[in-house]
Amino acid sequence: MAEQPKEQLRTAPSSDRRRLLRTGMGAGVAAFAVAASGRARADDPSPPADPDWSQSLGPGIGDRVYGNPSHFEKDVIRRNVPWLTANAESSISFTPLQYQQGIITPSSVFFERYHAGRPTVDPAQHRLMVHGMVDRPLLFTMDDIKRFPSESRIHFIECPANGGMEWRAPQLNSLQYTHGMIGCAEWTGVKLSTIFAQTGLKPGAKWVLAEGADGAHMARSIPLDKMLDDVLLVYAQNGEALRPEQGYPVRLVVPGWQGNVNIKWIRRLQIGDEPWYTREETSKYTELMADGKARGFTWPIYAKSVITFPCPEMPAKGPGIYEIRGLAWSGLGKVKQVDVSLDGGINWTTARLHGPILPKALTKFTMEWRWDGSPALLQSRAMDETGFVQPTLTELRAVRGTNAIYNNNSIQTWQVKPDGSVFNVQLA
Ligand SMILES: Nc1nc2c(c(=O)[nH]1)N[C@H]1C(S)=C(S)[C@@H](COP(=O)(O)O)O[C@H]1N2
Ligand SMILES: [Mo]
């Protein structure tokens, strides 16, 4: 908004200059009142007048309390789609991305995915067993794990079923439900390479089975190369202990790879020379292609982005100046560029990327938008540092068909109507 004439900025997007002149207050104060409330009367009790609460004491510091958001922020919560799963134990809740500011997802609203509910794991009792093609099979306590040299890194975790409901037609008019199976956090833990340096690895070792302690004993075969490259055994999230929802006391974070390999409540790592073909890599998490064959072991999350403002939950409020905001990510590395279209992909403008731009992390983008109130079709398109460009849904369907559930990284279209309301639509 830097090149905006000063006058327009001072009176704010939706101001009415005639109303300003009628207030009789100082010009600067009047402009502020109009900007904040859309109304300005000399007898208005709201600030800059002093309301009661600004002239008395508030509550003092608490004793041993864990803080909560303001109660005015009560809508910022995870939500689930009741018809999506048969029960709450094998289900998913969605991150309220429409409220996320910046790249970090607060731990309290980070999406949750359970195959057998959320176990209560006592860290004092928990053990991680490392065995198979190793020189020294070892059992690690949580104290053992925390003594090793640590790493803190910011990464997203996305379930590949994110957007899976949208393959055939738009289903849910909500950013939270079309894109909320993702979160990005600062994770702290130990590199797997540090753990394997303790156990040693036998020649020929190529695969690692990672298994959870929950009732599902969710287990995935992961190539040893990836494990040694950048995988972390994580015990902390956003500066505090991992949340039970995210796998307390310890989980895998497999940067850039689909959510289900990020095994939570991890209790076992077995080293082998071939994959195990568990239920999660045969019946589940394979992709049924148009020809009826299924492909398996599709690990990385490819370049993807979405506009978070405006969106169905966050409509525009009348013509004026806005900042289109969004998030972009890639499991292959850093986001290099994001383009935004206002006309359904005919014309594109390069958006501004905001730092930090980190590999395999959410990246914020913005673009100034002067909206004249005419209908618009908003889209964003991410490109990552490998040159991978986020596809349209039509392009994706041509390759993958419509049997698919997983890995829908297509360009999202938000239709903005003249009244500012926003709808999830798909272009033919
Ligand atoms: N042990 C175990 N690990 C698990 C799961 C599970 O049900 N059990 N769900 C997986 C799936 S499918 C996803 S998408 C991610 C979600 O991580 P989150 O719940 O921290 O968001 O955890 C993965 N790790
Ligand atoms: Mo998932």
Coordinates of C-alpha atoms in Angstrom, one line a residue, residues 120-414:
T120 CA -2.3 -41.0 27.4
V121 CA 1.4 -41.9 27.4
D122 CA 3.4 -41.4 30.6
P123 CA 6.8 -40.1 29.6
A124 CA 8.4 -41.9 32.6
Q125 CA 7.2 -45.2 31.3
H126 CA 7.7 -44.6 27.6
R127 CA 10.4 -46.4 25.7
L128 CA 11.7 -46.2 22.1
M129 CA 13.0 -49.6 20.8
V130 CA 15.5 -49.5 17.9
H131 CA 16.3 -52.9 16.5
G132 CA 16.6 -55.0 13.3
M133 CA 19.7 -54.5 11.1
V134 CA 21.7 -52.6 13.7
D135 CA 24.9 -53.5 15.5
R136 CA 23.4 -52.7 19.0
P137 CA 19.6 -53.0 19.6
L138 CA 18.8 -50.3 22.2
L139 CA 15.9 -49.1 24.3
F140 CA 15.8 -45.3 24.9
T141 CA 13.9 -43.6 27.7
M142 CA 12.7 -40.0 27.3
D143 CA 15.6 -38.8 29.4
D144 CA 18.0 -40.6 27.1
I145 CA 16.4 -39.0 24.0
K146 CA 16.5 -35.5 25.6
R147 CA 20.2 -35.8 26.4
F148 CA 21.3 -35.9 22.7
P149 CA 22.3 -32.8 20.8
S150 CA 19.0 -31.1 19.7
E151 CA 17.7 -29.4 16.6
S152 CA 14.8 -26.9 16.3
R153 CA 13.2 -26.5 12.9
I154 CA 10.1 -25.0 11.4
H155 CA 8.1 -27.4 9.2
F156 CA 4.6 -28.0 8.1
I157 CA 2.7 -31.3 8.5
E158 CA 0.0 -31.9 5.9
C159 CA -2.3 -34.9 5.7
P160 CA -2.4 -35.9 2.0
A161 CA -6.2 -36.2 2.4
N162 CA -6.3 -32.4 2.7
G163 CA -8.6 -31.3 -0.1
G164 CA -9.5 -35.0 -0.8
M165 CA -13.2 -34.2 -0.6
E166 CA -12.9 -31.8 -3.5
W167 CA -11.8 -34.2 -6.3
R168 CA -15.1 -34.4 -8.1
A169 CA -16.9 -31.2 -7.1
P170 CA -16.7 -28.5 -4.4
Q171 CA -18.1 -30.0 -1.2
L172 CA -17.7 -27.6 1.7
N173 CA -17.8 -23.8 1.5
S174 CA -15.0 -23.3 4.0
L175 CA -11.2 -22.7 4.0
Q176 CA -11.0 -24.6 7.3
Y177 CA -12.5 -27.7 5.6
T178 CA -10.9 -27.5 2.2
H179 CA -7.3 -26.8 3.5
G180 CA -7.3 -27.2 7.3
M181 CA -5.5 -30.6 7.4
I182 CA -2.2 -28.7 7.7
G183 CA -0.3 -27.0 10.4
C184 CA 3.2 -25.5 10.7
A185 CA 5.2 -25.5 14.0
E186 CA 8.7 -25.2 15.4
W187 CA 9.7 -28.7 16.3
T188 CA 12.5 -29.6 18.6
G189 CA 14.1 -33.0 18.9
V190 CA 17.0 -35.2 17.9
K191 CA 18.1 -36.1 14.4
L192 CA 17.5 -39.8 13.6
S193 CA 21.1 -39.9 12.3
T194 CA 22.2 -39.2 15.9
I195 CA 20.1 -42.1 17.2
F196 CA 21.4 -44.5 14.5
A197 CA 25.0 -43.4 15.3
Q198 CA 24.3 -45.0 18.7
T199 CA 22.9 -48.3 17.4
G200 CA 25.1 -48.6 14.3
L201 CA 23.6 -49.8 11.0
K202 CA 24.3 -53.2 9.3
P203 CA 25.5 -53.2 5.7
G204 CA 22.4 -53.5 3.4
A205 CA 20.1 -51.6 5.7
K206 CA 17.7 -49.6 3.5
W207 CA 14.3 -49.2 5.2
V208 CA 13.0 -48.2 8.6
L209 CA 9.6 -49.3 10.1
A210 CA 8.3 -46.6 12.4
E211 CA 5.5 -47.7 14.7
G212 CA 3.3 -45.8 17.2
A213 CA 2.3 -46.8 20.7
D214 CA -1.4 -45.9 20.2
G215 CA -4.1 -48.6 19.7
A216 CA -3.7 -48.3 15.9
H217 CA 0.1 -49.1 16.2
M218 CA 0.2 -47.0 13.0
A219 CA 3.3 -48.2 11.1
R220 CA 5.0 -46.9 8.0
S221 CA 8.1 -48.1 6.0
I222 CA 10.4 -45.1 5.4
P223 CA 13.6 -45.2 3.3
L224 CA 16.7 -45.0 5.4
D225 CA 18.1 -42.3 3.2
K226 CA 15.3 -39.9 4.2
M227 CA 15.7 -40.9 7.8
L228 CA 19.4 -40.0 7.8
D229 CA 18.8 -36.8 5.8
D230 CA 16.4 -34.6 7.8
V231 CA 14.0 -36.7 10.0
L232 CA 13.7 -35.6 13.6
L233 CA 12.6 -37.5 16.7
V234 CA 10.5 -34.6 18.2
Y235 CA 9.6 -33.9 21.9
A236 CA 8.7 -30.2 21.7
Q237 CA 6.5 -28.0 19.6
N238 CA 6.4 -24.2 19.6
G239 CA 8.6 -23.9 22.6
E240 CA 6.9 -26.4 24.9
A241 CA 6.4 -30.1 25.3
L242 CA 4.7 -31.8 22.3
R243 CA 0.9 -31.7 22.8
P244 CA -0.9 -35.1 23.5
E245 CA -2.8 -34.5 20.2
Q246 CA 0.5 -34.3 18.3
G247 CA 2.1 -37.4 19.8
Y248 CA 3.3 -36.6 23.4
P249 CA 5.9 -37.5 24.5
V250 CA 7.7 -38.2 21.2
R251 CA 6.9 -38.4 17.5
L252 CA 8.6 -38.4 14.1
V253 CA 8.7 -35.3 12.0
V254 CA 9.5 -36.3 8.4
P255 CA 9.9 -32.9 6.8
G256 CA 7.9 -32.3 3.6
W257 CA 6.5 -35.8 3.4
Q258 CA 2.8 -36.7 3.8
G259 CA 1.3 -36.5 7.3
N260 CA 0.8 -40.2 7.9
V261 CA 4.5 -41.0 8.0
N262 CA 5.0 -38.6 10.9
I263 CA 4.4 -41.3 13.4
K264 CA 3.1 -40.0 16.8
W265 CA 3.6 -41.6 20.2
I266 CA 6.5 -43.5 18.5
R267 CA 7.6 -46.6 20.3
R268 CA 9.6 -48.7 17.8
L269 CA 12.0 -48.3 14.9
Q270 CA 13.0 -51.4 13.0
I271 CA 15.7 -51.4 10.4
G272 CA 15.4 -53.7 7.4
D273 CA 16.4 -54.1 3.8
E274 CA 12.9 -53.8 2.2
P275 CA 9.5 -52.2 3.0
W276 CA 7.0 -54.0 5.2
Y277 CA 3.9 -53.2 3.1
T278 CA 1.8 -52.5 6.1
R279 CA -1.9 -51.8 6.0
E280 CA -1.1 -48.0 5.7
E281 CA 0.9 -48.6 2.5
T282 CA -1.4 -51.1 0.8
S283 CA -5.0 -50.7 1.7
K284 CA -4.5 -47.0 2.8
Y285 CA -2.4 -44.2 1.5
T286 CA -2.2 -45.6 -2.0
E287 CA -3.8 -43.8 -4.9
L288 CA -6.3 -45.4 -7.2
M289 CA -5.5 -44.0 -10.7
A290 CA -8.0 -43.6 -13.6
D291 CA -7.0 -47.0 -15.1
G292 CA -7.9 -48.8 -11.8
K293 CA -4.2 -49.4 -10.8
A294 CA -3.0 -48.1 -7.5
R295 CA 0.3 -46.3 -7.0
G296 CA 2.0 -46.5 -3.6
F297 CA 4.8 -44.8 -1.7
T298 CA 4.0 -41.3 -2.9
W299 CA 5.7 -39.4 -0.2
P300 CA 6.4 -35.7 -0.8
I301 CA 3.8 -32.9 -0.6
Y302 CA 4.1 -31.0 -3.9
A303 CA 3.9 -27.2 -4.2
K304 CA 0.6 -25.9 -3.0
S305 CA -1.0 -22.6 -1.8
V306 CA -4.3 -21.1 -0.8
I307 CA -5.6 -17.6 -0.2
T308 CA -6.6 -17.2 3.4
F309 CA -8.2 -13.8 3.1
P310 CA -10.7 -13.3 1.6
C311 CA -12.2 -16.8 1.9
P312 CA -15.7 -18.2 2.7
E313 CA -15.3 -17.5 6.4
M314 CA -13.7 -14.1 5.9
P315 CA -15.7 -12.2 3.3
A316 CA -14.9 -8.7 1.9
K317 CA -16.9 -5.9 3.5
G318 CA -17.6 -3.5 0.7
P319 CA -15.4 -2.0 -2.0
G320 CA -12.1 -0.5 -1.0
I321 CA -8.4 -1.4 -0.4
Y322 CA -7.6 -4.9 0.9
E323 CA -4.6 -7.1 1.4
I324 CA -5.1 -10.5 -0.2
R325 CA -3.3 -12.9 2.2
G326 CA -2.3 -16.5 1.8
L327 CA 0.0 -19.4 2.6
A328 CA 2.2 -21.4 0.3
W329 CA 4.3 -24.5 0.9
S330 CA 6.3 -27.3 -0.8
G331 CA 7.6 -30.6 0.6
L332 CA 10.5 -30.4 -1.9
G333 CA 12.1 -27.2 -0.5
K334 CA 11.5 -23.5 -0.4
V335 CA 8.6 -21.6 -2.0
K336 CA 10.2 -19.5 -4.8
Q337 CA 7.2 -17.5 -6.2
V338 CA 3.5 -17.2 -5.7
D339 CA 1.2 -15.6 -8.4
V340 CA -2.3 -14.3 -7.7
S341 CA -5.1 -14.1 -10.2
L342 CA -8.3 -12.0 -9.8
D343 CA -10.0 -13.4 -12.9
G344 CA -9.8 -17.2 -12.5
G345 CA -6.3 -17.7 -13.9
I346 CA -6.4 -15.5 -17.1
N347 CA -4.1 -12.8 -15.7
W348 CA -1.5 -13.4 -13.0
T349 CA 0.5 -10.9 -10.7
T350 CA 3.4 -12.0 -8.6
A351 CA 2.6 -11.7 -4.9
R352 CA 5.0 -10.5 -2.2
L353 CA 6.6 -13.3 -0.2
H354 CA 7.2 -12.6 3.5
G355 CA 10.2 -14.0 5.4
P356 CA 11.3 -16.2 6.8
I357 CA 11.1 -18.3 3.7
L358 CA 12.1 -21.8 5.0
P359 CA 12.3 -25.1 3.3
K360 CA 9.3 -27.4 3.9
A361 CA 7.5 -24.7 5.9
L362 CA 4.5 -22.5 5.3
T363 CA 5.4 -19.2 3.6
K364 CA 3.2 -16.1 3.8
F365 CA 2.3 -14.1 0.7
T366 CA 0.3 -10.9 0.3
M367 CA -0.9 -8.7 -2.6
E368 CA -2.7 -5.3 -2.5
W369 CA -6.2 -5.5 -3.8
R370 CA -8.3 -2.5 -4.8
W371 CA -11.8 -4.0 -5.0
D372 CA -14.4 -2.0 -7.0
G373 CA -17.2 -4.4 -6.0
S374 CA -17.3 -6.4 -9.2
P375 CA -17.3 -10.2 -9.1
A376 CA -13.9 -11.8 -8.9
L377 CA -12.4 -15.3 -9.1
L378 CA -9.4 -15.3 -6.8
Q379 CA -6.6 -17.9 -7.2
S380 CA -3.1 -18.4 -6.0
R381 CA -0.4 -20.5 -7.7
A382 CA 2.8 -21.5 -5.9
M383 CA 6.1 -22.4 -7.5
D384 CA 8.9 -24.0 -5.5
E385 CA 12.7 -23.8 -5.8
T386 CA 12.8 -27.1 -7.9
G387 CA 10.6 -25.3 -10.5
F388 CA 7.5 -27.4 -9.6
V389 CA 4.3 -25.3 -10.4
Q390 CA 1.0 -25.9 -8.6
P391 CA -1.4 -27.4 -11.1
T392 CA -5.0 -26.5 -11.9
L393 CA -7.6 -29.1 -10.9
T394 CA -8.3 -29.8 -14.6
E395 CA -4.5 -30.6 -15.1
L396 CA -4.4 -32.8 -12.0
R397 CA -7.6 -34.7 -13.0
A398 CA -6.1 -35.4 -16.5
V399 CA -3.2 -37.2 -14.8
R400 CA -4.9 -38.7 -11.8
G401 CA -8.5 -39.2 -12.7
T402 CA -11.3 -38.7 -10.1
N403 CA -10.9 -41.9 -8.1
A404 CA -8.3 -40.1 -6.0
I405 CA -8.5 -39.0 -2.4
Y406 CA -4.9 -38.1 -1.6
N407 CA -2.5 -35.4 -2.8
N408 CA -4.9 -32.8 -4.2
N409 CA -2.5 -29.8 -4.5
S410 CA -4.6 -28.0 -7.1
I411 CA -5.1 -24.3 -7.4
Q412 CA -8.1 -23.2 -5.2
T413 CA -10.7 -20.8 -6.7
W414 CA -12.6 -18.4 -4.4

